[in-house]
Amino acid sequence: MGQKVRPTGFRTGIMTDWQSRWFAGKHDFADLLLEDQKIRKYIKGRFEKGERGTQRSGIARIKIERTRERVTVFIHSARVGVIIGKKGATVDELTKELEDLTHRVIEVKTMEVNRPEVDPQLVAEDIAEQLEKRASFRRTMKRTMDQTMEAGARGVRIRWRVVWAGRRWPARRAAWPAAFRCPRCVPRSSSVSRKRIPPRGTLASRCGSTTATTWIRR
């Protein structure tokens, strides 16, 4: 039997904090959990590159806090100006859209990520963006590891995995470049993030799924 452990859940409470901070009874817990997922999915889709003419905002994580009166959404991003907009117009528009989506009082707060080169989520998204542009995966991962190590990381490991569809048994290919020591089984040693790249263009009919996973030791 498989003994797989989700990397983010394995590190929650040790290396990373909870993404949602609130308490609910058993009758309301499922609805609030689905509402949190709906909020995160809407925000990421709202600022995805190509949506509504906006540029990529570099959202690292979205944390949600709930009280009886309101829901506070903390958006950690490398480009806070894209989320705030000119004179706060974009964030006010986002707040109104979330209130219409959840029918609750929403407060949106932005937090800037000071070093995006050592944030695993932003690193994985950068790799995904380069691979979507049909860049060489070896060159992309080598450049990404060099930038991460120059930013002050103690170690980095990248896993690029692609599954080719269109066959009875899908063919798999994976690459595991690493720089310095970055153990994956020790919760305090590294933080991890995963980014799935949807197949597009000429690869859509052959490529089933592509995933970029990064481990960064700070």
Short mmCIF file of C-alpha atoms in Angstrom, two decimals:
data_model
loop_
_atom_site.label_atom_id
_atom_site.label_comp_id
_atom_site.label_asym_id
_atom_site.label_seq_id
_atom_site.Cartn_x
_atom_site.Cartn_y
_atom_site.Cartn_z
CA MET A 1 0.00 0.00 0.00
CA GLY A 2 1.12 3.56 -0.67
CA GLN A 3 2.48 5.62 2.22
CA LYS A 4 2.21 9.06 0.64
CA VAL A 5 1.93 12.19 2.79
CA ARG A 6 0.86 15.57 1.49
CA PRO A 7 3.90 17.88 1.81
CA THR A 8 1.96 20.97 2.88
CA GLY A 9 -0.03 19.11 5.53
CA PHE A 10 3.18 17.46 6.73
CA ARG A 11 4.69 20.91 7.45
CA THR A 12 1.59 22.72 8.76
CA GLY A 13 2.17 23.93 12.29
CA ILE A 14 5.95 23.49 11.99
CA MET A 15 7.21 25.40 8.94
CA THR A 16 3.96 26.94 7.68
CA ASP A 17 0.92 28.43 9.38
CA TRP A 18 -2.69 27.46 8.80
CA GLN A 19 -4.17 28.93 5.63
CA SER A 20 -7.58 29.40 7.29
CA ARG A 21 -8.01 30.57 10.87
CA TRP A 22 -11.54 30.21 12.18
CA PHE A 23 -13.73 27.87 14.22
CA ALA A 24 -17.09 26.40 13.26
CA GLY A 25 -19.39 23.66 14.44
CA LYS A 26 -19.89 20.42 12.56
CA HIS A 27 -23.02 21.74 10.84
CA ASP A 28 -21.28 24.79 9.33
CA PHE A 29 -17.73 23.52 8.84
CA ALA A 30 -18.22 21.96 5.39
CA ASP A 31 -19.98 25.02 3.97
CA LEU A 32 -17.31 27.41 5.26
CA LEU A 33 -14.51 25.19 3.96
CA LEU A 34 -16.04 25.15 0.48
CA GLU A 35 -16.51 28.91 0.71
CA ASP A 36 -12.80 29.35 1.46
CA GLN A 37 -11.91 27.27 -1.59
CA LYS A 38 -14.31 29.33 -3.69
CA ILE A 39 -12.69 32.59 -2.51
CA ARG A 40 -9.16 31.37 -3.27
CA LYS A 41 -10.13 30.04 -6.68
CA TYR A 42 -11.87 33.28 -7.61
CA ILE A 43 -8.96 35.49 -6.54
CA LYS A 44 -6.36 33.42 -8.40
CA GLY A 45 -8.53 33.33 -11.50
CA ARG A 46 -9.18 37.05 -11.22
CA PHE A 47 -5.49 37.93 -11.38
CA GLU A 48 -4.34 35.15 -13.67
CA LYS A 49 -2.31 36.36 -16.65
CA GLY A 50 -4.57 37.17 -19.57
CA GLU A 51 -7.72 37.63 -17.48
CA ARG A 52 -9.34 41.08 -17.92
CA GLY A 53 -6.14 42.51 -19.36
CA THR A 54 -4.20 42.22 -16.07
CA GLN A 55 -0.64 41.01 -15.66
CA ARG A 56 0.50 38.20 -13.40
CA SER A 57 0.26 39.35 -9.78
CA GLY A 58 2.55 36.72 -8.22
CA ILE A 59 0.17 35.53 -5.49
CA ALA A 60 2.06 33.27 -3.10
CA ARG A 61 -0.74 32.35 -0.71
CA ILE A 62 -4.17 33.49 0.47
CA LYS A 63 -5.05 33.34 4.16
CA ILE A 64 -8.57 33.73 5.51
CA GLU A 65 -9.77 34.73 8.97
CA ARG A 66 -13.41 34.69 10.04
CA THR A 67 -15.37 36.36 12.81
CA ARG A 68 -19.07 36.73 13.41
CA GLU A 69 -19.19 40.05 11.59
CA ARG A 70 -16.75 39.77 8.69
CA VAL A 71 -14.31 37.70 6.65
CA THR A 72 -10.75 39.01 6.34
CA VAL A 73 -8.74 37.88 3.31
CA PHE A 74 -4.94 38.30 3.40
CA ILE A 75 -3.34 38.17 -0.06
CA HIS A 76 0.43 37.63 0.01
CA SER A 77 1.82 38.77 -3.32
CA ALA A 78 5.10 39.81 -4.90
CA ARG A 79 3.32 42.55 -6.88
CA VAL A 80 0.97 44.27 -4.47
CA GLY A 81 0.43 47.19 -6.85
CA VAL A 82 -1.33 44.93 -9.35
CA ILE A 83 -3.87 43.88 -6.71
CA ILE A 84 -4.39 47.34 -5.23
CA GLY A 85 -4.66 49.11 -8.57
CA LYS A 86 -4.72 52.82 -9.25
CA LYS A 87 -5.88 54.64 -6.11
CA GLY A 88 -7.17 51.34 -4.71
CA ALA A 89 -9.75 50.85 -7.46
CA THR A 90 -8.86 47.20 -8.16
CA VAL A 91 -8.96 46.06 -4.54
CA ASP A 92 -12.29 47.84 -3.99
CA GLU A 93 -13.71 46.11 -7.04
CA LEU A 94 -12.39 42.76 -5.78
CA THR A 95 -13.97 43.34 -2.37
CA LYS A 96 -17.37 44.03 -3.91
CA GLU A 97 -17.12 40.93 -6.14
CA LEU A 98 -16.25 38.72 -3.16
CA GLU A 99 -19.17 40.15 -1.18
CA ASP A 100 -21.52 39.32 -4.06
CA LEU A 101 -19.99 35.83 -4.26
CA THR A 102 -20.25 34.96 -0.55
CA HIS A 103 -23.01 37.35 0.66
CA ARG A 104 -20.80 38.34 3.60
CA VAL A 105 -18.86 41.41 4.71
CA ILE A 106 -15.39 41.05 3.16
CA GLU A 107 -12.18 42.91 4.03
CA VAL A 108 -9.19 42.44 1.71
CA LYS A 109 -5.66 43.11 2.97
CA THR A 110 -2.50 42.82 0.88
CA MET A 111 0.86 41.62 2.17
CA GLU A 112 4.05 41.97 0.15
CA VAL A 113 6.44 39.04 -0.33
CA ASN A 114 9.89 40.56 0.14
CA ARG A 115 11.94 37.76 -1.44
CA PRO A 116 9.93 36.02 -4.18
CA GLU A 117 13.03 34.08 -5.33
CA VAL A 118 12.90 31.88 -2.21
CA ASP A 119 9.12 31.41 -2.11
CA PRO A 120 8.34 27.91 -3.44
CA GLN A 121 4.92 28.83 -4.84
CA LEU A 122 6.26 31.79 -6.82
CA VAL A 123 9.23 29.75 -8.03
CA ALA A 124 6.91 26.98 -9.25
CA GLU A 125 4.68 29.52 -11.02
CA ASP A 126 7.73 31.07 -12.71
CA ILE A 127 8.76 27.64 -13.99
CA ALA A 128 5.21 27.01 -15.21
CA GLU A 129 5.14 30.34 -17.05
CA GLN A 130 8.42 29.56 -18.82
CA LEU A 131 7.30 26.06 -19.80
CA GLU A 132 4.02 27.43 -21.16
CA LYS A 133 6.14 29.56 -23.51
CA ARG A 134 7.80 26.35 -24.79
CA ALA A 135 11.15 27.08 -23.14
CA SER A 136 13.70 24.33 -22.55
CA PHE A 137 12.93 22.69 -19.22
CA ARG A 138 16.59 21.98 -18.39
CA ARG A 139 17.61 25.58 -19.02
CA THR A 140 14.58 26.86 -17.10
CA MET A 141 15.27 24.77 -14.01
CA LYS A 142 19.00 25.55 -14.06
CA ARG A 143 18.30 29.30 -14.23
CA THR A 144 15.69 29.05 -11.48
CA MET A 145 18.02 27.16 -9.13
CA ASP A 146 20.80 29.70 -9.70
CA GLN A 147 18.47 32.60 -8.90
CA THR A 148 17.18 30.86 -5.76
CA MET A 149 20.66 30.12 -4.44
CA GLU A 150 21.83 33.68 -5.16
CA ALA A 151 18.83 34.99 -3.17
CA GLY A 152 20.13 33.27 -0.01
CA ALA A 153 18.57 29.79 -0.02
CA ARG A 154 20.55 26.94 1.54
CA GLY A 155 19.25 24.35 -0.89
CA VAL A 156 16.68 23.85 -3.64
CA ARG A 157 15.16 20.84 -5.37
CA ILE A 158 12.84 20.92 -8.37
CA ARG A 159 10.71 18.08 -9.72
CA TRP A 160 9.35 18.44 -13.24
CA ARG A 161 6.93 15.67 -14.20
CA VAL A 162 4.94 15.23 -17.42
CA VAL A 163 2.44 12.52 -18.34
CA TRP A 164 1.88 11.96 -22.04
CA ALA A 165 -1.70 10.92 -22.82
CA GLY A 166 -3.09 9.26 -25.92
CA ARG A 167 -1.85 5.78 -25.04
CA ARG A 168 -3.30 2.86 -23.18
CA TRP A 169 -0.61 3.27 -20.53
CA PRO A 170 0.48 6.95 -20.25
CA ALA A 171 4.22 7.52 -20.54
CA ARG A 172 5.83 9.46 -17.70
CA ARG A 173 8.96 11.53 -17.60
CA ALA A 174 10.48 13.27 -14.61
CA ALA A 175 13.59 15.29 -13.80
CA TRP A 176 15.04 15.89 -10.32
CA PRO A 177 17.78 18.56 -10.39
CA ALA A 178 18.99 19.68 -6.96
CA ALA A 179 21.46 22.22 -5.60
CA PHE A 180 23.16 21.63 -2.23
CA ARG A 181 21.40 19.78 0.56
CA CYS A 182 17.59 19.87 0.60
CA PRO A 183 16.05 16.88 2.44
CA ARG A 184 12.37 16.31 1.76
CA CYS A 185 11.42 14.15 4.76
CA VAL A 186 12.37 16.66 7.50
CA PRO A 187 9.56 19.21 8.10
CA ARG A 188 11.86 21.95 9.42
CA SER A 189 14.35 21.68 6.58
CA SER A 190 12.38 22.96 3.60
CA SER A 191 9.11 24.43 2.35
CA VAL A 192 7.36 22.93 -0.64
CA SER A 193 4.85 23.98 -3.27
CA ARG A 194 3.35 22.43 -6.38
CA LYS A 195 2.06 24.00 -9.59
CA ARG A 196 0.12 22.13 -12.28
CA ILE A 197 0.55 23.39 -15.83
CA PRO A 198 -2.54 22.87 -18.04
CA PRO A 199 -1.81 21.58 -21.56
CA ARG A 200 -2.27 24.23 -24.24
CA GLY A 201 -1.69 24.72 -27.93
CA THR A 202 -0.20 21.85 -29.90
CA LEU A 203 0.51 19.85 -26.72
CA ALA A 204 -3.13 19.80 -25.59
CA SER A 205 -3.95 16.63 -27.54
CA ARG A 206 -0.88 14.68 -26.38
CA CYS A 207 0.09 15.98 -22.94
CA GLY A 208 -2.15 14.78 -20.11
CA SER A 209 -0.69 16.73 -17.20
CA THR A 210 2.48 18.58 -16.28
CA THR A 211 3.50 19.36 -12.71
CA ALA A 212 6.35 21.47 -11.31
CA THR A 213 7.16 20.87 -7.63
CA THR A 214 9.77 22.87 -5.71
CA TRP A 215 11.47 22.32 -2.35
CA ILE A 216 13.43 25.26 -0.93
CA ARG A 217 15.58 25.16 2.20
CA ARG A 218 16.03 28.59 3.75
#
